[in-house]
Amino acid sequence: MEALWIVLLGSLTAGYFALAGFDYGTALLFRFVGRDEPERTRVLGAMTPFALGNEVWLVAAVGVLFGAFPRLEGELLSGHHGVFTAIVTGLVVFTASVQLRGNSRAWDVPLIAGALAVAVGWGWLAADLTGAPAPLWGAGVVALFAVHGGTFLAWRLPGRSGERAGALARSLVLPCAAFVPAVVLLSGSARHPELAVVGAVAVVVLLLGSRLASGRTAFACTALACALPVPVVFAAADVVHVETMAHTATLTVLTPVALVVLPLVLLFQWATWWMHRA
């Protein structure tokens, strides 16, 4: 049962990075991809239908963290107030800007700033957990999300906007491919270095694969590349283990709930993509 909950927390967190990552990446790039207002409207329109649905993965992961990992939740919140303040502020600003940007271009700056705060915030937290330099993690996560967002737009947007997005994504692949191995080498607190190295190699292969592929194949590569840093951090910092979990009796009560909620999350995500498959 303990292994089930560890896998569940990791899967939900990885799913959030794989999907919400292209939302933040799109926001970071949309002023570069869209050269005029009609193009920028199409860029945001490609991402907007998925934005709130992708955040559901984070909500589910936080629910699992609070319910099944109370000690870990306490350690994270008590030791990283500044990081979580930046992330939550960025999420609120980003989500509000996505909804309101259609009414005014004045929301462009909050949209970009919110996405940047979220990306840097997650990098900052990963740096604290792994012992690697915070600037490296912050810049790496921003670049990784930008690659993911550009790959998504290259797949979903026709014409010059899509071509421009693809060129931006490909130009960032090599810096991103250098980021993960550097993080692994500089993680002084790594307790399972072999797992971290395997994850880092997989991320590099996926990023290089996205540069050679196109369409949904390239998008799948960057989605997995955004998801894999989650187990890399778990392995490097050893933050998730049995000692941080709730009592077995609590997990026994929570397990049926998870077995109901998780399929609903997956169904909701599938429905969102199916309705906007074109």
PDB file of C-alpha atoms in Angstrom:
ATOM      1  CA  MET A   1       0.000   0.000   0.000  1.00  0.00           C
ATOM      2  CA  GLU A   2       2.852   2.401   0.790  1.00  0.00           C
ATOM      3  CA  ALA A   3       4.391   1.751  -2.632  1.00  0.00           C
ATOM      4  CA  LEU A   4       1.020   2.448  -4.289  1.00  0.00           C
ATOM      5  CA  TRP A   5       0.797   5.899  -2.698  1.00  0.00           C
ATOM      6  CA  ILE A   6       4.394   6.786  -3.535  1.00  0.00           C
ATOM      7  CA  VAL A   7       3.769   5.854  -7.174  1.00  0.00           C
ATOM      8  CA  LEU A   8       0.498   7.802  -7.138  1.00  0.00           C
ATOM      9  CA  LEU A   9       2.125  10.987  -5.803  1.00  0.00           C
ATOM     10  CA  GLY A  10       4.956  10.710  -8.306  1.00  0.00           C
ATOM     11  CA  SER A  11       2.609  10.026 -11.228  1.00  0.00           C
ATOM     12  CA  LEU A  12       0.313  12.954 -10.468  1.00  0.00           C
ATOM     13  CA  THR A  13       3.239  15.329 -10.015  1.00  0.00           C
ATOM     14  CA  ALA A  14       4.900  14.123 -13.210  1.00  0.00           C
ATOM     15  CA  GLY A  15       1.579  14.427 -15.056  1.00  0.00           C
ATOM     16  CA  TYR A  16       1.243  18.021 -13.902  1.00  0.00           C
ATOM     17  CA  PHE A  17       4.697  18.921 -15.223  1.00  0.00           C
ATOM     18  CA  ALA A  18       4.095  17.075 -18.485  1.00  0.00           C
ATOM     19  CA  LEU A  19       0.836  18.883 -19.207  1.00  0.00           C
ATOM     20  CA  ALA A  20       0.881  22.238 -17.410  1.00  0.00           C
ATOM     21  CA  GLY A  21       4.478  22.678 -18.574  1.00  0.00           C
ATOM     22  CA  PHE A  22       3.346  23.531 -22.101  1.00  0.00           C
ATOM     23  CA  ASP A  23       0.851  26.086 -20.711  1.00  0.00           C
ATOM     24  CA  TYR A  24       3.643  27.993 -19.001  1.00  0.00           C
ATOM     25  CA  GLY A  25       5.926  27.515 -21.989  1.00  0.00           C
ATOM     26  CA  THR A  26       3.296  28.918 -24.342  1.00  0.00           C
ATOM     27  CA  ALA A  27       2.912  31.982 -22.122  1.00  0.00           C
ATOM     28  CA  LEU A  28       6.667  32.492 -22.059  1.00  0.00           C
ATOM     29  CA  LEU A  29       6.932  32.350 -25.851  1.00  0.00           C
ATOM     30  CA  PHE A  30       3.688  33.843 -27.119  1.00  0.00           C
ATOM     31  CA  ARG A  31       5.093  37.353 -27.665  1.00  0.00           C
ATOM     32  CA  PHE A  32       7.918  35.839 -29.733  1.00  0.00           C
ATOM     33  CA  VAL A  33       5.731  33.423 -31.680  1.00  0.00           C
ATOM     34  CA  GLY A  34       2.932  35.913 -32.347  1.00  0.00           C
ATOM     35  CA  ARG A  35       4.228  38.970 -34.206  1.00  0.00           C
ATOM     36  CA  ASP A  36       0.885  40.811 -34.244  1.00  0.00           C
ATOM     37  CA  GLU A  37      -2.358  40.724 -32.266  1.00  0.00           C
ATOM     38  CA  PRO A  38      -4.228  38.176 -34.462  1.00  0.00           C
ATOM     39  CA  GLU A  39      -1.261  35.778 -34.244  1.00  0.00           C
ATOM     40  CA  ARG A  40      -0.985  36.227 -30.476  1.00  0.00           C
ATOM     41  CA  THR A  41      -4.679  35.548 -30.101  1.00  0.00           C
ATOM     42  CA  ARG A  42      -4.284  32.289 -32.020  1.00  0.00           C
ATOM     43  CA  VAL A  43      -1.249  31.320 -29.932  1.00  0.00           C
ATOM     44  CA  LEU A  44      -3.138  31.738 -26.673  1.00  0.00           C
ATOM     45  CA  GLY A  45      -6.235  30.152 -28.189  1.00  0.00           C
ATOM     46  CA  ALA A  46      -4.250  26.979 -28.868  1.00  0.00           C
ATOM     47  CA  MET A  47      -3.356  26.677 -25.179  1.00  0.00           C
ATOM     48  CA  THR A  48      -6.362  28.136 -23.350  1.00  0.00           C
ATOM     49  CA  PRO A  49      -8.799  25.171 -23.604  1.00  0.00           C
ATOM     50  CA  PHE A  50      -6.316  22.948 -21.765  1.00  0.00           C
ATOM     51  CA  ALA A  51      -4.979  25.317 -19.094  1.00  0.00           C
ATOM     52  CA  LEU A  52      -7.457  24.754 -16.269  1.00  0.00           C
ATOM     53  CA  GLY A  53      -7.717  21.032 -16.963  1.00  0.00           C
ATOM     54  CA  ASN A  54      -3.960  20.659 -16.717  1.00  0.00           C
ATOM     55  CA  GLU A  55      -3.956  22.317 -13.283  1.00  0.00           C
ATOM     56  CA  VAL A  56      -6.236  19.512 -12.009  1.00  0.00           C
ATOM     57  CA  TRP A  57      -3.158  17.274 -11.822  1.00  0.00           C
ATOM     58  CA  LEU A  58      -1.559  19.674  -9.345  1.00  0.00           C
ATOM     59  CA  VAL A  59      -4.726  19.819  -7.251  1.00  0.00           C
ATOM     60  CA  ALA A  60      -4.834  16.009  -7.138  1.00  0.00           C
ATOM     61  CA  ALA A  61      -1.133  15.782  -6.248  1.00  0.00           C
ATOM     62  CA  VAL A  62      -1.561  18.297  -3.414  1.00  0.00           C
ATOM     63  CA  GLY A  63      -4.533  16.298  -2.123  1.00  0.00           C
ATOM     64  CA  VAL A  64      -2.421  13.133  -2.055  1.00  0.00           C
ATOM     65  CA  LEU A  65       0.415  15.010  -0.336  1.00  0.00           C
ATOM     66  CA  PHE A  66      -1.831  16.365   2.430  1.00  0.00           C
ATOM     67  CA  GLY A  67      -3.711  13.117   2.971  1.00  0.00           C
ATOM     68  CA  ALA A  68      -1.065  10.427   2.596  1.00  0.00           C
ATOM     69  CA  PHE A  69       2.194  12.276   3.343  1.00  0.00           C
ATOM     70  CA  PRO A  70       1.445  14.619   6.270  1.00  0.00           C
ATOM     71  CA  ARG A  71       5.027  14.646   7.553  1.00  0.00           C
ATOM     72  CA  LEU A  72       6.437  15.428   4.120  1.00  0.00           C
ATOM     73  CA  GLU A  73       3.845  18.167   3.662  1.00  0.00           C
ATOM     74  CA  GLY A  74       4.862  19.681   6.989  1.00  0.00           C
ATOM     75  CA  GLU A  75       8.557  19.540   6.138  1.00  0.00           C
ATOM     76  CA  LEU A  76       8.063  21.110   2.720  1.00  0.00           C
ATOM     77  CA  LEU A  77       5.803  23.944   3.854  1.00  0.00           C
ATOM     78  CA  SER A  78       7.758  24.778   6.998  1.00  0.00           C
ATOM     79  CA  GLY A  79      11.112  24.819   5.226  1.00  0.00           C
ATOM     80  CA  HIS A  80      10.182  26.499   1.947  1.00  0.00           C
ATOM     81  CA  HIS A  81       7.713  29.313   2.645  1.00  0.00           C
ATOM     82  CA  GLY A  82       9.253  31.674   0.128  1.00  0.00           C
ATOM     83  CA  VAL A  83       9.243  29.105  -2.666  1.00  0.00           C
ATOM     84  CA  PHE A  84       5.610  28.153  -2.222  1.00  0.00           C
ATOM     85  CA  THR A  85       4.557  31.790  -1.917  1.00  0.00           C
ATOM     86  CA  ALA A  86       6.187  32.469  -5.298  1.00  0.00           C
ATOM     87  CA  ILE A  87       4.583  29.406  -6.896  1.00  0.00           C
ATOM     88  CA  VAL A  88       1.079  30.068  -5.579  1.00  0.00           C
ATOM     89  CA  THR A  89       1.282  33.767  -6.498  1.00  0.00           C
ATOM     90  CA  GLY A  90       2.448  32.851  -9.981  1.00  0.00           C
ATOM     91  CA  LEU A  91      -0.354  30.304 -10.385  1.00  0.00           C
ATOM     92  CA  VAL A  92      -3.019  32.822  -9.363  1.00  0.00           C
ATOM     93  CA  VAL A  93      -1.651  35.546 -11.630  1.00  0.00           C
ATOM     94  CA  PHE A  94      -1.176  33.155 -14.553  1.00  0.00           C
ATOM     95  CA  THR A  95      -4.669  31.634 -14.278  1.00  0.00           C
ATOM     96  CA  ALA A  96      -6.334  35.050 -13.967  1.00  0.00           C
ATOM     97  CA  SER A  97      -4.367  36.373 -16.938  1.00  0.00           C
ATOM     98  CA  VAL A  98      -5.339  33.407 -19.128  1.00  0.00           C
ATOM     99  CA  GLN A  99      -9.011  34.131 -18.437  1.00  0.00           C
ATOM    100  CA  LEU A 100      -8.827  37.927 -18.765  1.00  0.00           C
ATOM    101  CA  ARG A 101      -6.261  38.475 -21.491  1.00  0.00           C
ATOM    102  CA  GLY A 102      -8.939  38.484 -24.187  1.00  0.00           C
ATOM    103  CA  ASN A 103     -10.327  41.708 -22.740  1.00  0.00           C
ATOM    104  CA  SER A 104      -7.079  43.687 -22.680  1.00  0.00           C
ATOM    105  CA  ARG A 105      -3.475  43.441 -23.826  1.00  0.00           C
ATOM    106  CA  ALA A 106      -2.520  44.829 -20.418  1.00  0.00           C
ATOM    107  CA  TRP A 107      -2.681  41.221 -19.162  1.00  0.00           C
ATOM    108  CA  ASP A 108       0.306  40.231 -21.313  1.00  0.00           C
ATOM    109  CA  VAL A 109       2.860  41.182 -18.658  1.00  0.00           C
ATOM    110  CA  PRO A 110       1.038  39.406 -15.770  1.00  0.00           C
ATOM    111  CA  LEU A 111       0.596  36.335 -17.988  1.00  0.00           C
ATOM    112  CA  ILE A 112       4.320  36.083 -18.723  1.00  0.00           C
ATOM    113  CA  ALA A 113       5.320  37.051 -15.182  1.00  0.00           C
ATOM    114  CA  GLY A 114       2.985  34.440 -13.670  1.00  0.00           C
ATOM    115  CA  ALA A 115       4.334  31.663 -15.899  1.00  0.00           C
ATOM    116  CA  LEU A 116       7.904  32.746 -15.154  1.00  0.00           C
ATOM    117  CA  ALA A 117       7.259  32.799 -11.391  1.00  0.00           C
ATOM    118  CA  VAL A 118       5.810  29.277 -11.476  1.00  0.00           C
ATOM    119  CA  ALA A 119       8.679  27.861 -13.540  1.00  0.00           C
ATOM    120  CA  VAL A 120      11.397  29.546 -11.459  1.00  0.00           C
ATOM    121  CA  GLY A 121       9.568  28.586  -8.256  1.00  0.00           C
ATOM    122  CA  TRP A 122       9.558  24.884  -9.096  1.00  0.00           C
ATOM    123  CA  GLY A 123      13.216  25.122 -10.079  1.00  0.00           C
ATOM    124  CA  TRP A 124      14.001  26.862  -6.792  1.00  0.00           C
ATOM    125  CA  LEU A 125      12.244  24.104  -4.824  1.00  0.00           C
ATOM    126  CA  ALA A 126      14.079  21.377  -6.759  1.00  0.00           C
ATOM    127  CA  ALA A 127      17.380  23.144  -6.070  1.00  0.00           C
ATOM    128  CA  ASP A 128      16.639  23.255  -2.350  1.00  0.00           C
ATOM    129  CA  LEU A 129      15.813  19.548  -2.342  1.00  0.00           C
ATOM    130  CA  THR A 130      18.751  18.331  -4.425  1.00  0.00           C
ATOM    131  CA  GLY A 131      21.499  20.682  -3.313  1.00  0.00           C
ATOM    132  CA  ALA A 132      22.198  21.916  -6.856  1.00  0.00           C
ATOM    133  CA  PRO A 133      22.503  25.669  -7.558  1.00  0.00           C
ATOM    134  CA  ALA A 134      19.144  27.476  -7.640  1.00  0.00           C
ATOM    135  CA  PRO A 135      19.984  29.621 -10.715  1.00  0.00           C
ATOM    136  CA  LEU A 136      20.781  26.466 -12.684  1.00  0.00           C
ATOM    137  CA  TRP A 137      17.507  24.801 -11.738  1.00  0.00           C
ATOM    138  CA  GLY A 138      15.488  27.971 -12.282  1.00  0.00           C
ATOM    139  CA  ALA A 139      16.896  28.646 -15.740  1.00  0.00           C
ATOM    140  CA  GLY A 140      16.681  24.955 -16.631  1.00  0.00           C
ATOM    141  CA  VAL A 141      12.989  24.611 -15.788  1.00  0.00           C
ATOM    142  CA  VAL A 142      12.161  27.840 -17.658  1.00  0.00           C
ATOM    143  CA  ALA A 143      14.001  26.569 -20.743  1.00  0.00           C
ATOM    144  CA  LEU A 144      12.427  23.107 -20.441  1.00  0.00           C
ATOM    145  CA  PHE A 145       8.902  24.555 -20.275  1.00  0.00           C
ATOM    146  CA  ALA A 146       9.704  26.869 -23.186  1.00  0.00           C
ATOM    147  CA  VAL A 147      10.813  23.901 -25.315  1.00  0.00           C
ATOM    148  CA  HIS A 148       7.614  22.070 -24.380  1.00  0.00           C
ATOM    149  CA  GLY A 149       5.437  25.090 -25.158  1.00  0.00           C
ATOM    150  CA  GLY A 150       7.149  25.728 -28.473  1.00  0.00           C
ATOM    151  CA  THR A 151       6.801  22.075 -29.473  1.00  0.00           C
ATOM    152  CA  PHE A 152       3.107  22.154 -28.581  1.00  0.00           C
ATOM    153  CA  LEU A 153       2.537  25.287 -30.676  1.00  0.00           C
ATOM    154  CA  ALA A 154       4.498  23.851 -33.595  1.00  0.00           C
ATOM    155  CA  TRP A 155       2.129  20.875 -33.525  1.00  0.00           C
ATOM    156  CA  ARG A 156      -1.126  22.780 -33.039  1.00  0.00           C
ATOM    157  CA  LEU A 157      -0.619  26.018 -35.011  1.00  0.00           C
ATOM    158  CA  PRO A 158      -0.603  26.149 -38.810  1.00  0.00           C
ATOM    159  CA  GLY A 159       1.495  28.460 -40.918  1.00  0.00           C
ATOM    160  CA  ARG A 160       4.323  30.756 -39.930  1.00  0.00           C
ATOM    161  CA  SER A 161       3.348  30.909 -36.256  1.00  0.00           C
ATOM    162  CA  GLY A 162       3.815  27.173 -35.903  1.00  0.00           C
ATOM    163  CA  GLU A 163       7.081  27.244 -37.837  1.00  0.00           C
ATOM    164  CA  ARG A 164       8.360  30.073 -35.651  1.00  0.00           C
ATOM    165  CA  ALA A 165       7.418  28.167 -32.483  1.00  0.00           C
ATOM    166  CA  GLY A 166       9.159  25.026 -33.708  1.00  0.00           C
ATOM    167  CA  ALA A 167      12.342  26.957 -34.504  1.00  0.00           C
ATOM    168  CA  LEU A 168      12.360  28.501 -31.021  1.00  0.00           C
ATOM    169  CA  ALA A 169      11.849  25.107 -29.395  1.00  0.00           C
ATOM    170  CA  ARG A 170      14.647  23.482 -31.390  1.00  0.00           C
ATOM    171  CA  SER A 171      17.032  26.328 -30.524  1.00  0.00           C
ATOM    172  CA  LEU A 172      16.500  25.636 -26.805  1.00  0.00           C
ATOM    173  CA  VAL A 173      16.894  21.858 -26.946  1.00  0.00           C
ATOM    174  CA  LEU A 174      20.674  21.771 -26.556  1.00  0.00           C
ATOM    175  CA  PRO A 175      20.764  24.116 -23.511  1.00  0.00           C
ATOM    176  CA  CYS A 176      18.046  21.973 -21.930  1.00  0.00           C
ATOM    177  CA  ALA A 177      19.902  18.770 -22.754  1.00  0.00           C
ATOM    178  CA  ALA A 178      22.929  20.139 -20.886  1.00  0.00           C
ATOM    179  CA  PHE A 179      20.830  21.227 -17.904  1.00  0.00           C
ATOM    180  CA  VAL A 180      19.767  17.842 -16.461  1.00  0.00           C
ATOM    181  CA  PRO A 181      23.231  16.175 -16.466  1.00  0.00           C
ATOM    182  CA  ALA A 182      24.667  19.312 -14.846  1.00  0.00           C
ATOM    183  CA  VAL A 183      22.023  19.151 -12.129  1.00  0.00           C
ATOM    184  CA  VAL A 184      22.747  15.473 -11.445  1.00  0.00           C
ATOM    185  CA  LEU A 185      26.480  16.109 -11.201  1.00  0.00           C
ATOM    186  CA  LEU A 186      26.008  19.059  -8.855  1.00  0.00           C
ATOM    187  CA  SER A 187      23.428  17.416  -6.567  1.00  0.00           C
ATOM    188  CA  GLY A 188      25.428  16.970  -3.413  1.00  0.00           C
ATOM    189  CA  SER A 189      22.557  15.301  -1.530  1.00  0.00           C
ATOM    190  CA  ALA A 190      21.966  12.507  -4.026  1.00  0.00           C
ATOM    191  CA  ARG A 191      21.237   9.226  -2.228  1.00  0.00           C
ATOM    192  CA  HIS A 192      20.418   7.167  -5.318  1.00  0.00           C
ATOM    193  CA  PRO A 193      22.827   8.538  -7.952  1.00  0.00           C
ATOM    194  CA  GLU A 194      22.320   5.608 -10.303  1.00  0.00           C
ATOM    195  CA  LEU A 195      18.591   6.342 -10.618  1.00  0.00           C
ATOM    196  CA  ALA A 196      19.239  10.049 -11.099  1.00  0.00           C
ATOM    197  CA  VAL A 197      21.773   9.306 -13.861  1.00  0.00           C
ATOM    198  CA  VAL A 198      19.363   6.995 -15.690  1.00  0.00           C
ATOM    199  CA  GLY A 199      16.650   9.649 -15.515  1.00  0.00           C
ATOM    200  CA  ALA A 200      19.021  12.335 -16.758  1.00  0.00           C
ATOM    201  CA  VAL A 201      20.100  10.228 -19.735  1.00  0.00           C
ATOM    202  CA  ALA A 202      16.453   9.554 -20.594  1.00  0.00           C
ATOM    203  CA  VAL A 203      15.640  13.281 -20.518  1.00  0.00           C
ATOM    204  CA  VAL A 204      18.554  14.068 -22.844  1.00  0.00           C
ATOM    205  CA  VAL A 205      17.493  11.348 -25.300  1.00  0.00           C
ATOM    206  CA  LEU A 206      13.901  12.600 -25.302  1.00  0.00           C
ATOM    207  CA  LEU A 207      14.932  16.213 -25.890  1.00  0.00           C
ATOM    208  CA  LEU A 208      17.200  15.277 -28.766  1.00  0.00           C
ATOM    209  CA  GLY A 209      14.414  13.076 -30.120  1.00  0.00           C
ATOM    210  CA  SER A 210      11.996  16.017 -30.055  1.00  0.00           C
ATOM    211  CA  ARG A 211      14.456  17.993 -32.175  1.00  0.00           C
ATOM    212  CA  LEU A 212      14.397  15.293 -34.845  1.00  0.00           C
ATOM    213  CA  ALA A 213      10.690  14.448 -34.656  1.00  0.00           C
ATOM    214  CA  SER A 214       7.639  16.560 -35.431  1.00  0.00           C
ATOM    215  CA  GLY A 215       3.966  16.878 -34.544  1.00  0.00           C
ATOM    216  CA  ARG A 216       2.543  14.832 -31.720  1.00  0.00           C
ATOM    217  CA  THR A 217       5.636  12.613 -31.573  1.00  0.00           C
ATOM    218  CA  ALA A 218       7.832  15.598 -30.736  1.00  0.00           C
ATOM    219  CA  PHE A 219       5.213  16.767 -28.234  1.00  0.00           C
ATOM    220  CA  ALA A 220       5.197  13.360 -26.542  1.00  0.00           C
ATOM    221  CA  CYS A 221       8.994  13.532 -26.246  1.00  0.00           C
ATOM    222  CA  THR A 222       8.973  16.953 -24.584  1.00  0.00           C
ATOM    223  CA  ALA A 223       6.068  15.956 -22.316  1.00  0.00           C
ATOM    224  CA  LEU A 224       8.056  12.991 -21.026  1.00  0.00           C
ATOM    225  CA  ALA A 225      11.155  15.181 -20.734  1.00  0.00           C
ATOM    226  CA  CYS A 226       9.195  17.566 -18.482  1.00  0.00           C
ATOM    227  CA  ALA A 227       7.853  14.671 -16.407  1.00  0.00           C
ATOM    228  CA  LEU A 228      11.140  12.836 -15.817  1.00  0.00           C
ATOM    229  CA  PRO A 229      12.779  15.494 -13.599  1.00  0.00           C
ATOM    230  CA  VAL A 230      10.190  14.533 -10.959  1.00  0.00           C
ATOM    231  CA  PRO A 231      11.648  11.030 -10.359  1.00  0.00           C
ATOM    232  CA  VAL A 232      15.151  12.527 -10.782  1.00  0.00           C
ATOM    233  CA  VAL A 233      14.454  14.876  -7.870  1.00  0.00           C
ATOM    234  CA  PHE A 234      12.790  12.080  -5.868  1.00  0.00           C
ATOM    235  CA  ALA A 235      15.883   9.933  -6.390  1.00  0.00           C
ATOM    236  CA  ALA A 236      18.411  12.704  -5.756  1.00  0.00           C
ATOM    237  CA  ALA A 237      16.788  14.078  -2.595  1.00  0.00           C
ATOM    238  CA  ASP A 238      15.071  10.933  -1.295  1.00  0.00           C
ATOM    239  CA  VAL A 239      12.156  13.129  -0.190  1.00  0.00           C
ATOM    240  CA  VAL A 240       9.431  10.492  -0.484  1.00  0.00           C
ATOM    241  CA  HIS A 241       9.704   7.435   1.738  1.00  0.00           C
ATOM    242  CA  VAL A 242       7.663   5.397   4.197  1.00  0.00           C
ATOM    243  CA  GLU A 243       8.689   7.505   7.217  1.00  0.00           C
ATOM    244  CA  THR A 244       6.912  10.570   5.798  1.00  0.00           C
ATOM    245  CA  MET A 245       3.626   8.723   5.192  1.00  0.00           C
ATOM    246  CA  ALA A 246       0.427   8.558   7.200  1.00  0.00           C
ATOM    247  CA  HIS A 247      -0.448   5.559   9.340  1.00  0.00           C
ATOM    248  CA  THR A 248      -1.512   2.394   7.520  1.00  0.00           C
ATOM    249  CA  ALA A 249      -5.076   2.748   8.858  1.00  0.00           C
ATOM    250  CA  THR A 250      -5.327   6.197   7.242  1.00  0.00           C
ATOM    251  CA  LEU A 251      -4.010   4.884   3.941  1.00  0.00           C
ATOM    252  CA  THR A 252      -6.549   2.064   4.073  1.00  0.00           C
ATOM    253  CA  VAL A 253      -9.349   4.624   4.300  1.00  0.00           C
ATOM    254  CA  LEU A 254      -7.905   6.844   1.590  1.00  0.00           C
ATOM    255  CA  THR A 255      -7.173   4.112  -0.964  1.00  0.00           C
ATOM    256  CA  PRO A 256     -10.805   3.590  -2.134  1.00  0.00           C
ATOM    257  CA  VAL A 257     -11.147   7.349  -2.560  1.00  0.00           C
ATOM    258  CA  ALA A 258      -8.026   7.461  -4.714  1.00  0.00           C
ATOM    259  CA  LEU A 259      -9.284   4.562  -6.823  1.00  0.00           C
ATOM    260  CA  VAL A 260     -12.374   6.630  -7.613  1.00  0.00           C
ATOM    261  CA  VAL A 261     -10.768  10.066  -8.024  1.00  0.00           C
ATOM    262  CA  LEU A 262      -7.814   9.080 -10.223  1.00  0.00           C
ATOM    263  CA  PRO A 263      -9.957   7.594 -13.037  1.00  0.00           C
ATOM    264  CA  LEU A 264     -12.073  10.764 -12.927  1.00  0.00           C
ATOM    265  CA  VAL A 265      -8.962  12.914 -13.380  1.00  0.00           C
ATOM    266  CA  LEU A 266      -7.874  10.767 -16.328  1.00  0.00           C
ATOM    267  CA  LEU A 267     -11.374  10.847 -17.832  1.00  0.00           C
ATOM    268  CA  PHE A 268     -11.556  14.623 -17.511  1.00  0.00           C
ATOM    269  CA  GLN A 269      -8.178  15.016 -19.176  1.00  0.00           C
ATOM    270  CA  TRP A 270      -9.074  12.660 -22.017  1.00  0.00           C
ATOM    271  CA  ALA A 271     -12.387  14.476 -22.583  1.00  0.00           C
ATOM    272  CA  THR A 272     -10.639  17.847 -22.736  1.00  0.00           C
ATOM    273  CA  TRP A 273      -8.180  16.663 -25.384  1.00  0.00           C
ATOM    274  CA  TRP A 274     -10.852  14.803 -27.339  1.00  0.00           C
ATOM    275  CA  MET A 275     -13.148  17.839 -27.519  1.00  0.00           C
ATOM    276  CA  HIS A 276     -10.266  19.981 -28.797  1.00  0.00           C
ATOM    277  CA  ARG A 277      -8.540  17.331 -30.911  1.00  0.00           C
ATOM    278  CA  ALA A 278      -8.764  19.524 -34.012  1.00  0.00           C
TER     279      ALA A 278
END
